[in-house]
mmCIF file of C-alpha atoms in Angstrom:
data_model
loop_
_atom_site.group_PDB
_atom_site.id
_atom_site.type_symbol
_atom_site.label_atom_id
_atom_site.label_comp_id
_atom_site.label_asym_id
_atom_site.label_seq_id
_atom_site.Cartn_x
_atom_site.Cartn_y
_atom_site.Cartn_z
ATOM 1 C CA MET E 5 62.061 -10.245 1.936
ATOM 2 C CA SER E 6 64.734 -7.747 3.100
ATOM 3 C CA VAL E 7 68.090 -8.280 5.100
ATOM 4 C CA ASP E 8 70.730 -5.976 6.325
ATOM 5 C CA ILE E 9 73.663 -8.353 5.448
ATOM 6 C CA LEU E 10 74.095 -11.267 2.998
ATOM 7 C CA ILE E 11 76.760 -13.726 4.088
ATOM 8 C CA TYR E 12 78.132 -16.160 1.672
ATOM 9 C CA ALA E 13 80.377 -19.161 1.868
ATOM 10 C CA GLU E 14 81.522 -22.121 -0.219
ATOM 11 C CA ASP E 15 84.425 -23.766 1.441
ATOM 12 C CA PRO E 16 84.861 -25.279 4.768
ATOM 13 C CA GLY E 17 87.414 -22.532 5.857
ATOM 14 C CA ALA E 18 85.107 -19.757 5.021
ATOM 15 C CA ALA E 19 82.436 -21.565 6.812
ATOM 16 C CA ASN E 20 84.451 -21.660 9.891
ATOM 17 C CA TYR E 21 84.930 -18.150 9.702
ATOM 18 C CA VAL E 22 81.405 -17.008 9.190
ATOM 19 C CA ALA E 23 79.541 -19.704 11.356
ATOM 20 C CA GLY E 24 79.002 -17.555 14.381
ATOM 21 C CA LEU E 25 78.498 -14.246 12.499
ATOM 22 C CA PRO E 26 74.647 -14.427 12.123
ATOM 23 C CA ALA E 27 74.106 -14.669 15.803
ATOM 24 C CA ALA E 28 76.686 -12.168 16.726
ATOM 25 C CA LEU E 29 75.092 -9.631 14.193
ATOM 26 C CA ALA E 30 71.592 -10.312 15.397
ATOM 27 C CA GLU E 31 72.636 -9.227 18.821
ATOM 28 C CA LEU E 32 73.487 -5.827 17.427
ATOM 29 C CA GLY E 33 70.085 -5.521 15.891
ATOM 30 C CA LEU E 34 71.109 -6.644 12.234
ATOM 31 C CA LYS E 35 69.045 -9.133 10.196
ATOM 32 C CA THR E 36 71.221 -11.631 8.141
ATOM 33 C CA CYS E 37 70.829 -14.463 5.519
ATOM 34 C CA LEU E 38 73.592 -17.035 5.595
ATOM 35 C CA VAL E 39 73.873 -18.629 2.144
ATOM 36 C CA ALA E 40 76.298 -21.624 1.730
ATOM 37 C CA ASP E 41 77.292 -23.854 -1.305
ATOM 38 C CA GLY E 42 79.682 -26.479 -1.931
ATOM 39 C CA HIS E 43 81.453 -28.235 1.075
ATOM 40 C CA ALA E 44 80.439 -25.196 3.203
ATOM 41 C CA TYR E 45 76.783 -26.346 3.442
ATOM 42 C CA PRO E 46 77.092 -29.862 5.022
ATOM 43 C CA TYR E 47 79.917 -28.314 7.165
ATOM 44 C CA LEU E 48 77.586 -25.756 8.492
ATOM 45 C CA VAL E 49 74.768 -28.215 8.929
ATOM 46 C CA GLY E 50 77.346 -30.342 11.067
ATOM 47 C CA ARG E 51 77.825 -27.523 13.290
ATOM 48 C CA GLY E 52 74.053 -27.187 13.787
ATOM 49 C CA ILE E 53 73.511 -24.355 11.511
ATOM 50 C CA ARG E 54 70.929 -24.392 8.674
ATOM 51 C CA PRO E 55 71.998 -21.940 6.106
ATOM 52 C CA GLU E 56 69.947 -21.340 2.727
ATOM 53 C CA THR E 57 71.401 -22.605 -0.442
ATOM 54 C CA VAL E 58 71.485 -20.936 -4.025
ATOM 55 C CA GLY E 59 68.770 -22.256 -6.344
ATOM 56 C CA CYS E 60 70.036 -23.869 -9.323
ATOM 57 C CA SER E 61 68.423 -21.325 -11.555
ATOM 58 C CA GLU E 62 68.969 -18.306 -9.446
ATOM 59 C CA THR E 63 71.603 -15.817 -10.490
ATOM 60 C CA ALA E 64 73.729 -13.509 -8.375
ATOM 61 C CA GLY E 65 71.569 -10.575 -9.461
ATOM 62 C CA GLU E 66 68.412 -12.288 -8.617
ATOM 63 C CA LEU E 67 69.630 -13.418 -5.209
ATOM 64 C CA LEU E 68 70.598 -9.865 -4.505
ATOM 65 C CA GLY E 69 67.402 -8.608 -5.682
ATOM 66 C CA ARG E 70 65.122 -11.087 -3.543
ATOM 67 C CA LEU E 71 67.166 -10.410 -0.411
ATOM 68 C CA LYS E 72 67.841 -6.746 -0.951
ATOM 69 C CA PRO E 73 71.024 -6.700 1.404
ATOM 70 C CA ARG E 74 72.685 -3.398 2.148
ATOM 71 C CA LEU E 75 75.964 -5.195 2.597
ATOM 72 C CA LEU E 76 77.336 -8.508 1.151
ATOM 73 C CA CYS E 77 79.938 -10.460 3.288
ATOM 74 C CA VAL E 78 81.813 -13.169 1.301
ATOM 75 C CA GLY E 79 84.350 -15.922 2.462
ATOM 76 C CA THR E 80 86.938 -16.814 -0.141
ATOM 77 C CA SER E 81 86.954 -20.165 -1.979
ATOM 78 C CA GLU E 82 89.483 -22.424 -3.807
ATOM 79 C CA ASN E 83 86.901 -22.519 -6.733
ATOM 80 C CA PRO E 84 88.216 -19.894 -9.461
ATOM 81 C CA ASP E 85 84.513 -19.930 -10.746
ATOM 82 C CA THR E 86 83.080 -19.488 -7.372
ATOM 83 C CA PHE E 87 79.449 -17.798 -7.271
ATOM 84 C CA GLY E 88 80.976 -15.574 -4.552
ATOM 85 C CA PHE E 89 82.773 -13.605 -7.578
ATOM 86 C CA ASP E 90 79.357 -13.268 -9.237
ATOM 87 C CA LEU E 91 77.687 -11.861 -6.114
ATOM 88 C CA ILE E 92 80.607 -9.308 -5.647
ATOM 89 C CA ALA E 93 80.529 -8.117 -9.145
ATOM 90 C CA SER E 94 76.709 -7.886 -8.935
ATOM 91 C CA ALA E 95 76.656 -6.144 -5.762
ATOM 92 C CA LYS E 96 79.169 -3.487 -6.975
ATOM 93 C CA ARG E 97 76.971 -2.883 -10.054
ATOM 94 C CA LYS E 98 73.960 -2.433 -7.578
ATOM 95 C CA GLY E 99 75.736 -0.260 -5.330
ATOM 96 C CA ILE E 100 75.865 -2.700 -2.415
ATOM 97 C CA LYS E 101 78.656 -2.600 -0.161
ATOM 98 C CA THR E 102 81.206 -5.436 -0.125
ATOM 99 C CA ILE E 103 83.443 -7.082 2.513
ATOM 100 C CA GLY E 104 85.526 -10.175 2.237
ATOM 101 C CA VAL E 105 86.417 -12.259 5.152
ATOM 102 C CA ILE E 106 89.969 -14.031 5.056
ATOM 103 C CA ASP E 107 90.266 -17.131 6.984
ATOM 104 C CA ALA E 108 93.956 -17.702 6.606
ATOM 105 C CA TYR E 109 97.253 -16.247 5.206
ATOM 106 C CA GLY E 110 97.842 -18.576 2.368
ATOM 107 C CA ASN E 111 97.330 -18.050 -1.295
ATOM 108 C CA ALA E 112 96.467 -14.215 -0.784
ATOM 109 C CA ASP E 113 97.453 -13.659 -4.490
ATOM 110 C CA TYR E 114 94.948 -16.281 -5.625
ATOM 111 C CA ARG E 115 91.779 -15.703 -3.353
ATOM 112 C CA PHE E 116 90.425 -12.941 -5.649
ATOM 113 C CA ARG E 117 92.142 -13.575 -8.829
ATOM 114 C CA GLY E 118 89.589 -16.125 -10.439
ATOM 115 C CA LYS E 119 90.900 -16.965 -13.922
ATOM 116 C CA THR E 120 92.703 -13.554 -14.506
ATOM 117 C CA ASP E 121 96.155 -12.308 -14.036
ATOM 118 C CA ASP E 122 95.038 -9.813 -11.428
ATOM 119 C CA PRO E 123 95.228 -10.703 -7.885
ATOM 120 C CA LEU E 124 92.593 -8.301 -6.755
ATOM 121 C CA ALA E 125 90.398 -8.673 -9.824
ATOM 122 C CA TYR E 126 87.301 -9.768 -7.883
ATOM 123 C CA ALA E 127 88.286 -8.229 -4.485
ATOM 124 C CA THR E 128 85.771 -6.737 -2.119
ATOM 125 C CA GLU E 129 85.754 -2.994 -1.075
ATOM 126 C CA TRP E 130 86.720 -4.084 2.707
ATOM 127 C CA LEU E 131 88.502 -6.963 4.218
ATOM 128 C CA ALA E 132 88.647 -8.570 7.724
ATOM 129 C CA VAL E 133 91.522 -10.453 8.223
ATOM 130 C CA PRO E 134 92.864 -12.825 10.999
ATOM 131 C CA ASP E 135 96.290 -11.474 11.935
ATOM 132 C CA PRO E 136 98.817 -8.804 10.986
ATOM 133 C CA TRP E 137 100.775 -11.130 8.511
ATOM 134 C CA THR E 138 97.655 -11.392 6.561
ATOM 135 C CA GLU E 139 96.933 -7.714 6.525
ATOM 136 C CA ALA E 140 100.565 -6.982 5.426
ATOM 137 C CA VAL E 141 100.363 -9.631 2.327
ATOM 138 C CA TYR E 142 97.163 -7.893 1.132
ATOM 139 C CA THR E 143 98.606 -4.279 1.077
ATOM 140 C CA SER E 144 101.575 -5.712 -0.509
ATOM 141 C CA LEU E 145 99.251 -6.785 -3.234
ATOM 142 C CA GLY E 146 97.837 -3.191 -3.595
ATOM 143 C CA PHE E 147 94.758 -3.475 -1.403
ATOM 144 C CA PRO E 148 93.981 -0.123 0.558
ATOM 145 C CA ALA E 149 95.381 -0.502 4.198
ATOM 146 C CA GLN E 150 92.754 1.744 5.406
ATOM 147 C CA ARG E 151 90.134 -0.787 4.366
ATOM 148 C CA ILE E 152 91.612 -3.809 6.292
ATOM 149 C CA ALA E 153 90.743 -4.548 9.598
ATOM 150 C CA VAL E 154 92.723 -7.206 11.753
ATOM 151 C CA CYS E 155 89.778 -8.805 13.716
ATOM 152 C CA GLY E 156 91.495 -12.072 14.728
ATOM 153 C CA HIS E 157 89.776 -15.459 13.606
ATOM 154 C CA PRO E 158 86.029 -15.797 15.090
ATOM 155 C CA HIS E 159 86.418 -19.608 14.803
ATOM 156 C CA TYR E 160 88.930 -19.430 17.516
ATOM 157 C CA ASP E 161 86.108 -18.164 20.085
ATOM 158 C CA HIS E 162 84.495 -21.493 19.260
ATOM 159 C CA VAL E 163 87.711 -23.456 19.611
ATOM 160 C CA LEU E 164 88.382 -21.907 23.038
ATOM 161 C CA LYS E 165 84.912 -22.519 24.253
ATOM 162 C CA GLU E 166 85.299 -26.254 23.210
ATOM 163 C CA VAL E 167 88.568 -26.481 25.065
ATOM 164 C CA ALA E 168 86.979 -25.219 28.325
ATOM 165 C CA ARG E 169 84.062 -27.737 27.871
ATOM 166 C CA LEU E 170 86.498 -30.630 27.074
ATOM 167 C CA ALA E 171 88.692 -29.851 30.023
ATOM 168 C CA ARG E 172 85.949 -30.633 32.279
ATOM 169 C CA GLU E 173 85.623 -34.098 30.950
ATOM 170 C CA ASP E 174 87.838 -36.945 31.918
ATOM 171 C CA ARG E 175 90.575 -37.151 29.198
ATOM 172 C CA ARG E 176 91.002 -40.779 29.837
ATOM 173 C CA ARG E 177 87.357 -41.644 29.162
ATOM 174 C CA LEU E 178 87.171 -39.311 26.010
ATOM 175 C CA ARG E 179 90.479 -41.259 24.656
ATOM 176 C CA LYS E 180 88.785 -44.526 25.207
ATOM 177 C CA ARG E 181 85.493 -43.162 23.358
ATOM 178 C CA MET E 182 87.496 -41.542 20.401
ATOM 179 C CA PHE E 183 90.021 -44.202 19.934
ATOM 180 C CA THR E 184 88.289 -47.732 20.418
ATOM 181 C CA ALA E 185 91.094 -49.817 19.145
ATOM 182 C CA LYS E 186 94.189 -47.928 20.726
ATOM 183 C CA ARG E 187 96.572 -50.060 23.013
ATOM 184 C CA ALA E 188 97.053 -48.354 26.453
ATOM 185 C CA ASP E 189 100.517 -47.114 26.138
ATOM 186 C CA ASP E 190 100.334 -45.967 22.186
ATOM 187 C CA PRO E 191 100.556 -42.217 21.758
ATOM 188 C CA VAL E 192 97.932 -41.060 19.459
ATOM 189 C CA VAL E 193 99.069 -39.318 16.144
ATOM 190 C CA VAL E 194 96.499 -37.588 14.054
ATOM 191 C CA PHE E 195 97.489 -36.740 10.477
ATOM 192 C CA VAL E 196 95.770 -34.140 8.824
ATOM 193 C CA SER E 197 95.184 -34.548 5.134
ATOM 194 C CA GLU E 198 94.714 -31.871 2.595
ATOM 195 C CA ILE E 199 93.537 -31.951 -1.119
ATOM 196 C CA SER E 200 96.476 -32.084 -3.748
ATOM 197 C CA THR E 201 94.746 -29.227 -5.727
ATOM 198 C CA GLY E 202 93.885 -25.760 -5.093
ATOM 199 C CA LEU E 203 94.107 -22.101 -5.975
ATOM 200 C CA ASN E 204 97.630 -22.261 -6.911
ATOM 201 C CA PRO E 205 97.764 -25.782 -8.861
ATOM 202 C CA GLY E 206 101.563 -25.783 -9.272
ATOM 203 C CA ARG E 207 102.226 -26.097 -5.541
ATOM 204 C CA TYR E 208 100.335 -29.139 -5.095
ATOM 205 C CA SER E 209 102.163 -31.563 -7.427
ATOM 206 C CA TYR E 210 105.660 -32.536 -7.583
ATOM 207 C CA SER E 211 108.225 -30.167 -8.975
ATOM 208 C CA GLY E 212 111.986 -29.513 -8.925
ATOM 209 C CA ASP E 213 111.845 -27.307 -5.850
ATOM 210 C CA TYR E 214 110.336 -30.060 -3.701
ATOM 211 C CA THR E 215 112.765 -31.247 -0.905
ATOM 212 C CA LEU E 216 110.496 -34.062 0.075
ATOM 213 C CA HIS E 217 110.123 -37.006 -2.479
ATOM 214 C CA GLY E 218 108.061 -39.537 -0.814
ATOM 215 C CA ARG E 219 108.630 -43.089 -2.074
ATOM 216 C CA GLY E 220 109.187 -41.903 -5.672
ATOM 217 C CA VAL E 221 106.002 -42.957 -7.170
ATOM 218 C CA SER E 222 103.363 -40.310 -5.885
ATOM 219 C CA ARG E 223 103.136 -36.843 -7.470
ATOM 220 C CA GLY E 224 100.590 -35.343 -5.211
ATOM 221 C CA ARG E 225 101.646 -32.894 -2.443
ATOM 222 C CA THR E 226 99.532 -34.789 0.268
ATOM 223 C CA GLU E 227 100.552 -38.231 -0.744
ATOM 224 C CA ILE E 228 104.221 -37.382 -0.832
ATOM 225 C CA VAL E 229 104.003 -36.033 2.604
ATOM 226 C CA ILE E 230 101.848 -38.852 3.822
ATOM 227 C CA GLU E 231 104.395 -41.318 2.536
ATOM 228 C CA GLU E 232 107.376 -39.470 4.445
ATOM 229 C CA PHE E 233 105.358 -39.420 7.623
ATOM 230 C CA LEU E 234 104.603 -43.064 7.580
ATOM 231 C CA ASP E 235 108.083 -43.772 6.774
ATOM 232 C CA ALA E 236 109.454 -41.584 9.544
ATOM 233 C CA LEU E 237 107.168 -43.264 12.200
ATOM 234 C CA ALA E 238 108.621 -46.657 11.027
ATOM 235 C CA PHE E 239 112.078 -45.319 11.230
ATOM 236 C CA SER E 240 111.459 -43.991 14.709
ATOM 237 C CA GLY E 241 110.418 -47.556 15.999
ATOM 238 C CA GLN E 242 107.826 -46.031 18.256
ATOM 239 C CA GLY E 243 104.553 -47.742 18.573
ATOM 240 C CA THR E 244 101.606 -45.184 17.632
ATOM 241 C CA TYR E 245 98.080 -45.331 17.079
ATOM 242 C CA ARG E 246 97.465 -43.551 13.860
ATOM 243 C CA VAL E 247 94.465 -41.465 12.771
ATOM 244 C CA LEU E 248 94.063 -40.338 9.407
ATOM 245 C CA ARG E 249 91.980 -37.108 9.450
ATOM 246 C CA MET E 250 90.672 -36.638 5.955
ATOM 247 C CA HIS E 251 89.935 -33.087 4.412
ATOM 248 C CA PRO E 252 86.124 -32.522 3.833
ATOM 249 C CA LYS E 253 86.955 -32.548 0.096
ATOM 250 C CA ASN E 254 89.062 -35.752 0.297
ATOM 251 C CA THR E 255 87.660 -38.901 -1.041
ATOM 252 C CA ARG E 256 88.472 -42.442 0.270
ATOM 253 C CA GLU E 257 89.451 -43.443 -3.320
ATOM 254 C CA GLU E 258 92.190 -40.814 -3.821
ATOM 255 C CA LEU E 259 93.860 -41.862 -0.395
ATOM 256 C CA ALA E 260 92.855 -45.505 -0.799
ATOM 257 C CA SER E 261 96.651 -46.692 -0.892
ATOM 258 C CA PHE E 262 97.172 -45.290 2.586
ATOM 259 C CA LEU E 263 94.068 -46.316 4.433
ATOM 260 C CA ASN E 264 95.362 -49.754 5.749
ATOM 261 C CA ASP E 265 98.453 -47.655 7.323
ATOM 262 C CA PHE E 266 96.111 -46.074 9.822
ATOM 263 C CA GLN E 267 94.216 -47.676 12.620
ATOM 264 C CA GLN E 268 91.320 -44.927 12.193
ATOM 265 C CA ILE E 269 89.918 -42.904 9.522
ATOM 266 C CA SER E 270 88.233 -39.716 10.535
ATOM 267 C CA GLN E 271 86.197 -37.343 8.269
ATOM 268 C CA ASN E 272 82.929 -36.120 9.476
ATOM 269 C CA ASP E 273 83.046 -36.918 13.240
ATOM 270 C CA ALA E 274 83.742 -34.404 15.916
ATOM 271 C CA VAL E 275 87.226 -33.041 14.775
ATOM 272 C CA LEU E 276 87.702 -30.837 17.856
ATOM 273 C CA GLU E 277 87.074 -33.669 20.219
ATOM 274 C CA LEU E 278 89.471 -35.973 18.149
ATOM 275 C CA VAL E 279 92.267 -33.314 18.239
ATOM 276 C CA TYR E 280 92.012 -32.662 21.986
ATOM 277 C CA ALA E 281 92.036 -36.382 22.743
ATOM 278 C CA SER E 282 95.285 -36.757 20.764
ATOM 279 C CA ASP E 283 99.054 -36.572 21.633
ATOM 280 C CA LEU E 284 100.380 -35.158 18.341
ATOM 281 C CA VAL E 285 98.803 -33.454 15.285
ATOM 282 C CA VAL E 286 100.772 -33.591 12.088
ATOM 283 C CA GLY E 287 99.770 -31.926 8.896
ATOM 284 C CA MET E 288 100.844 -29.458 6.248
ATOM 285 C CA THR E 289 99.312 -26.095 6.280
ATOM 286 C CA SER E 290 95.861 -26.956 7.446
ATOM 287 C CA MET E 291 93.974 -24.666 9.699
ATOM 288 C CA LEU E 292 93.372 -27.717 11.971
ATOM 289 C CA LEU E 293 96.940 -27.474 12.959
ATOM 290 C CA MET E 294 96.217 -23.801 14.363
ATOM 291 C CA GLU E 295 93.118 -25.348 16.007
ATOM 292 C CA ALA E 296 95.165 -28.158 17.522
ATOM 293 C CA ALA E 297 97.700 -25.582 18.868
ATOM 294 C CA VAL E 298 95.132 -23.448 20.252
ATOM 295 C CA MET E 299 93.792 -26.452 22.123
ATOM 296 C CA GLY E 300 97.248 -27.066 23.582
ATOM 297 C CA ARG E 301 98.227 -30.027 21.492
ATOM 298 C CA ARG E 302 101.713 -30.683 20.077
ATOM 299 C CA THR E 303 101.664 -29.934 16.422
ATOM 300 C CA LEU E 304 104.098 -30.526 13.526
ATOM 301 C CA SER E 305 104.016 -29.098 9.931
ATOM 302 C CA VAL E 306 105.521 -31.119 7.270
ATOM 303 C CA VAL E 307 105.831 -29.392 3.831
ATOM 304 C CA PRO E 308 107.683 -30.434 0.672
ATOM 305 C CA ARG E 309 109.003 -26.900 0.100
ATOM 306 C CA ARG E 310 110.855 -24.766 2.403
ATOM 307 C CA GLU E 311 108.819 -21.551 1.120
ATOM 308 C CA GLU E 312 105.639 -23.078 2.655
ATOM 309 C CA GLY E 313 107.001 -22.919 6.072
ATOM 310 C CA GLU E 314 105.511 -19.463 6.694
ATOM 311 C CA SER E 315 101.932 -20.373 5.967
ATOM 312 C CA LEU E 316 100.734 -20.820 9.288
ATOM 313 C CA PRO E 317 100.920 -18.062 12.222
ATOM 314 C CA THR E 318 101.914 -20.704 14.814
ATOM 315 C CA ILE E 319 104.889 -21.671 12.550
ATOM 316 C CA ARG E 320 105.958 -18.074 12.443
ATOM 317 C CA ALA E 321 105.436 -17.605 16.094
ATOM 318 C CA GLY E 322 107.637 -20.792 16.905
ATOM 319 C CA ILE E 323 104.782 -22.807 18.355
ATOM 320 C CA THR E 324 104.563 -25.340 15.414
ATOM 321 C CA PRO E 325 107.740 -26.842 14.376
ATOM 322 C CA CYS E 326 107.957 -27.083 10.648
ATOM 323 C CA VAL E 327 110.150 -29.339 8.652
ATOM 324 C CA TRP E 328 110.926 -30.072 4.887
ATOM 325 C CA THR E 329 113.503 -32.458 4.777
ATOM 326 C CA ARG E 330 113.336 -36.241 5.428
ATOM 327 C CA GLU E 331 116.322 -35.858 7.790
ATOM 328 C CA THR E 332 114.774 -33.252 10.044
ATOM 329 C CA LEU E 333 111.307 -35.007 10.139
ATOM 330 C CA ARG E 334 112.991 -38.283 11.194
ATOM 331 C CA ALA E 335 114.943 -36.208 13.732
ATOM 332 C CA ILE E 336 112.232 -34.393 15.396
ATOM 333 C CA LEU E 337 109.354 -37.157 15.671
ATOM 334 C CA PRO E 338 110.834 -38.952 18.533
ATOM 335 C CA ASP E 339 111.090 -35.886 20.576
ATOM 336 C CA LEU E 340 107.382 -34.819 19.852
ATOM 337 C CA LEU E 341 106.274 -38.473 20.650
ATOM 338 C CA ASP E 342 108.012 -38.309 24.083
ATOM 339 C CA PRO E 343 105.165 -38.338 26.755
ATOM 340 C CA CYS E 344 107.401 -36.019 29.101
ATOM 341 C CA ARG E 345 107.716 -33.402 26.625
ATOM 342 C CA PRO E 346 105.653 -30.392 27.952
ATOM 343 C CA LYS E 347 102.451 -29.686 25.880
ATOM 344 C CA THR E 348 101.859 -26.583 23.908
ATOM 345 C CA THR E 349 100.989 -23.461 25.670
ATOM 346 C CA MET E 350 99.054 -20.788 23.780
ATOM 347 C CA ALA E 351 98.612 -17.328 25.185
ATOM 348 C CA GLU E 352 95.561 -15.341 24.451
ATOM 349 C CA ASN E 353 97.615 -12.224 23.745
ATOM 350 C CA GLU E 354 99.067 -13.893 20.556
ATOM 351 C CA PRO E 355 97.782 -11.969 17.441
ATOM 352 C CA PHE E 356 95.822 -14.859 16.056
ATOM 353 C CA VAL E 357 94.054 -16.256 18.868
ATOM 354 C CA GLN E 358 92.445 -13.319 20.677
ATOM 355 C CA SER E 359 89.134 -14.176 22.395
ATOM 356 C CA GLY E 360 86.332 -11.911 21.280
ATOM 357 C CA SER E 361 87.312 -12.043 17.674
ATOM 358 C CA LEU E 362 83.646 -12.794 16.811
ATOM 359 C CA GLN E 363 82.455 -9.661 18.371
ATOM 360 C CA LYS E 364 85.200 -7.678 16.859
ATOM 361 C CA THR E 365 84.398 -8.960 13.433
ATOM 362 C CA ALA E 366 80.784 -8.205 13.916
ATOM 363 C CA ALA E 367 81.560 -4.618 15.019
ATOM 364 C CA PHE E 368 83.705 -4.064 11.946
ATOM 365 C CA ILE E 369 80.993 -5.368 9.724
ATOM 366 C CA THR E 370 78.599 -3.081 11.457
ATOM 367 C CA GLU E 371 81.112 -0.171 11.016
ATOM 368 C CA VAL E 372 81.425 -0.785 7.222
ATOM 369 C CA LEU E 373 77.574 -1.073 6.944
ATOM 370 C CA SER E 374 77.291 2.577 8.539
ATOM 371 C CA PHE E 375 80.223 3.959 6.533
ATOM 372 C CA HIS E 376 79.319 6.558 3.936
ATOM 373 C CA THR E 377 81.108 6.851 0.743
ATOM 374 C CA HIS E 378 81.492 10.258 -0.946
#
């Protein structure tokens, strides 16, 4: 078996980025093989995509030898021992071109670090990034600017199509289907959870630079923010229908103490329909906040440290408000819950929500494939 391009994803964020690439590249006459591991595999299956998986005994070199790709395309992962690093190193030894696709701005100095002190230790030869801010952070790390392309985020093409589809549906009927126990007048607030671990472990647990403290018991970043969010809702006195959207990597056990504070728990159901039917989406720095803003929903980012307030492009663009103190959180919530507040508008000329990003990314990959090194 021989393919033009091998695509690898391990995390849901990377899966979002690469999901549409095989079909887009096929339209350009290129044969691809999409390989997924970890949480990316069930996520893609849920999208109706059937990727290949890595055999338990198959090494990176053996996989490359079996598929014989001319180019390796890798999405980044929060796993410092990701199989993607093995693929990148083996591909370079075999003279196979490599391109990394970056799904978000955050943790740039950890995405290719592994367990080393070099933020580019496992970097690919080329990068496709979603926006100019992400391009700038990688060039600041020393990645060659001429080998980075700002392609937008291919997943937003899918989100925009979903918006168009859902706009044709009766929203009241959708809300009745999605939120079965909701009282008629209560606004729906979706809280987007994250895991309290990641590429930079220090930022995910309580430290002296945290400006949010929760109820004084929890140490995890997510748990502290959930406590502040729930207490702010109670302080507002506003009746709400609360939905906890769990991250694909979350377990019910780790968030067990909060489950009774929400009227609905969501994890594997249709997330874009859930978001579209809601009134307000609250989270930290999850990509789902971006998706919600693209879909026209009101969004709020609550972070425990001020420095995290630049993680999302919609925060930088002034579309998603961001708070990092209890006082500002409690002050802003009533306004965001006001049914008379205008909904979010997102123009397609925003640098991070350009329609056609999928085709632009596929074109860049094709360009890299045809590039001759000297």
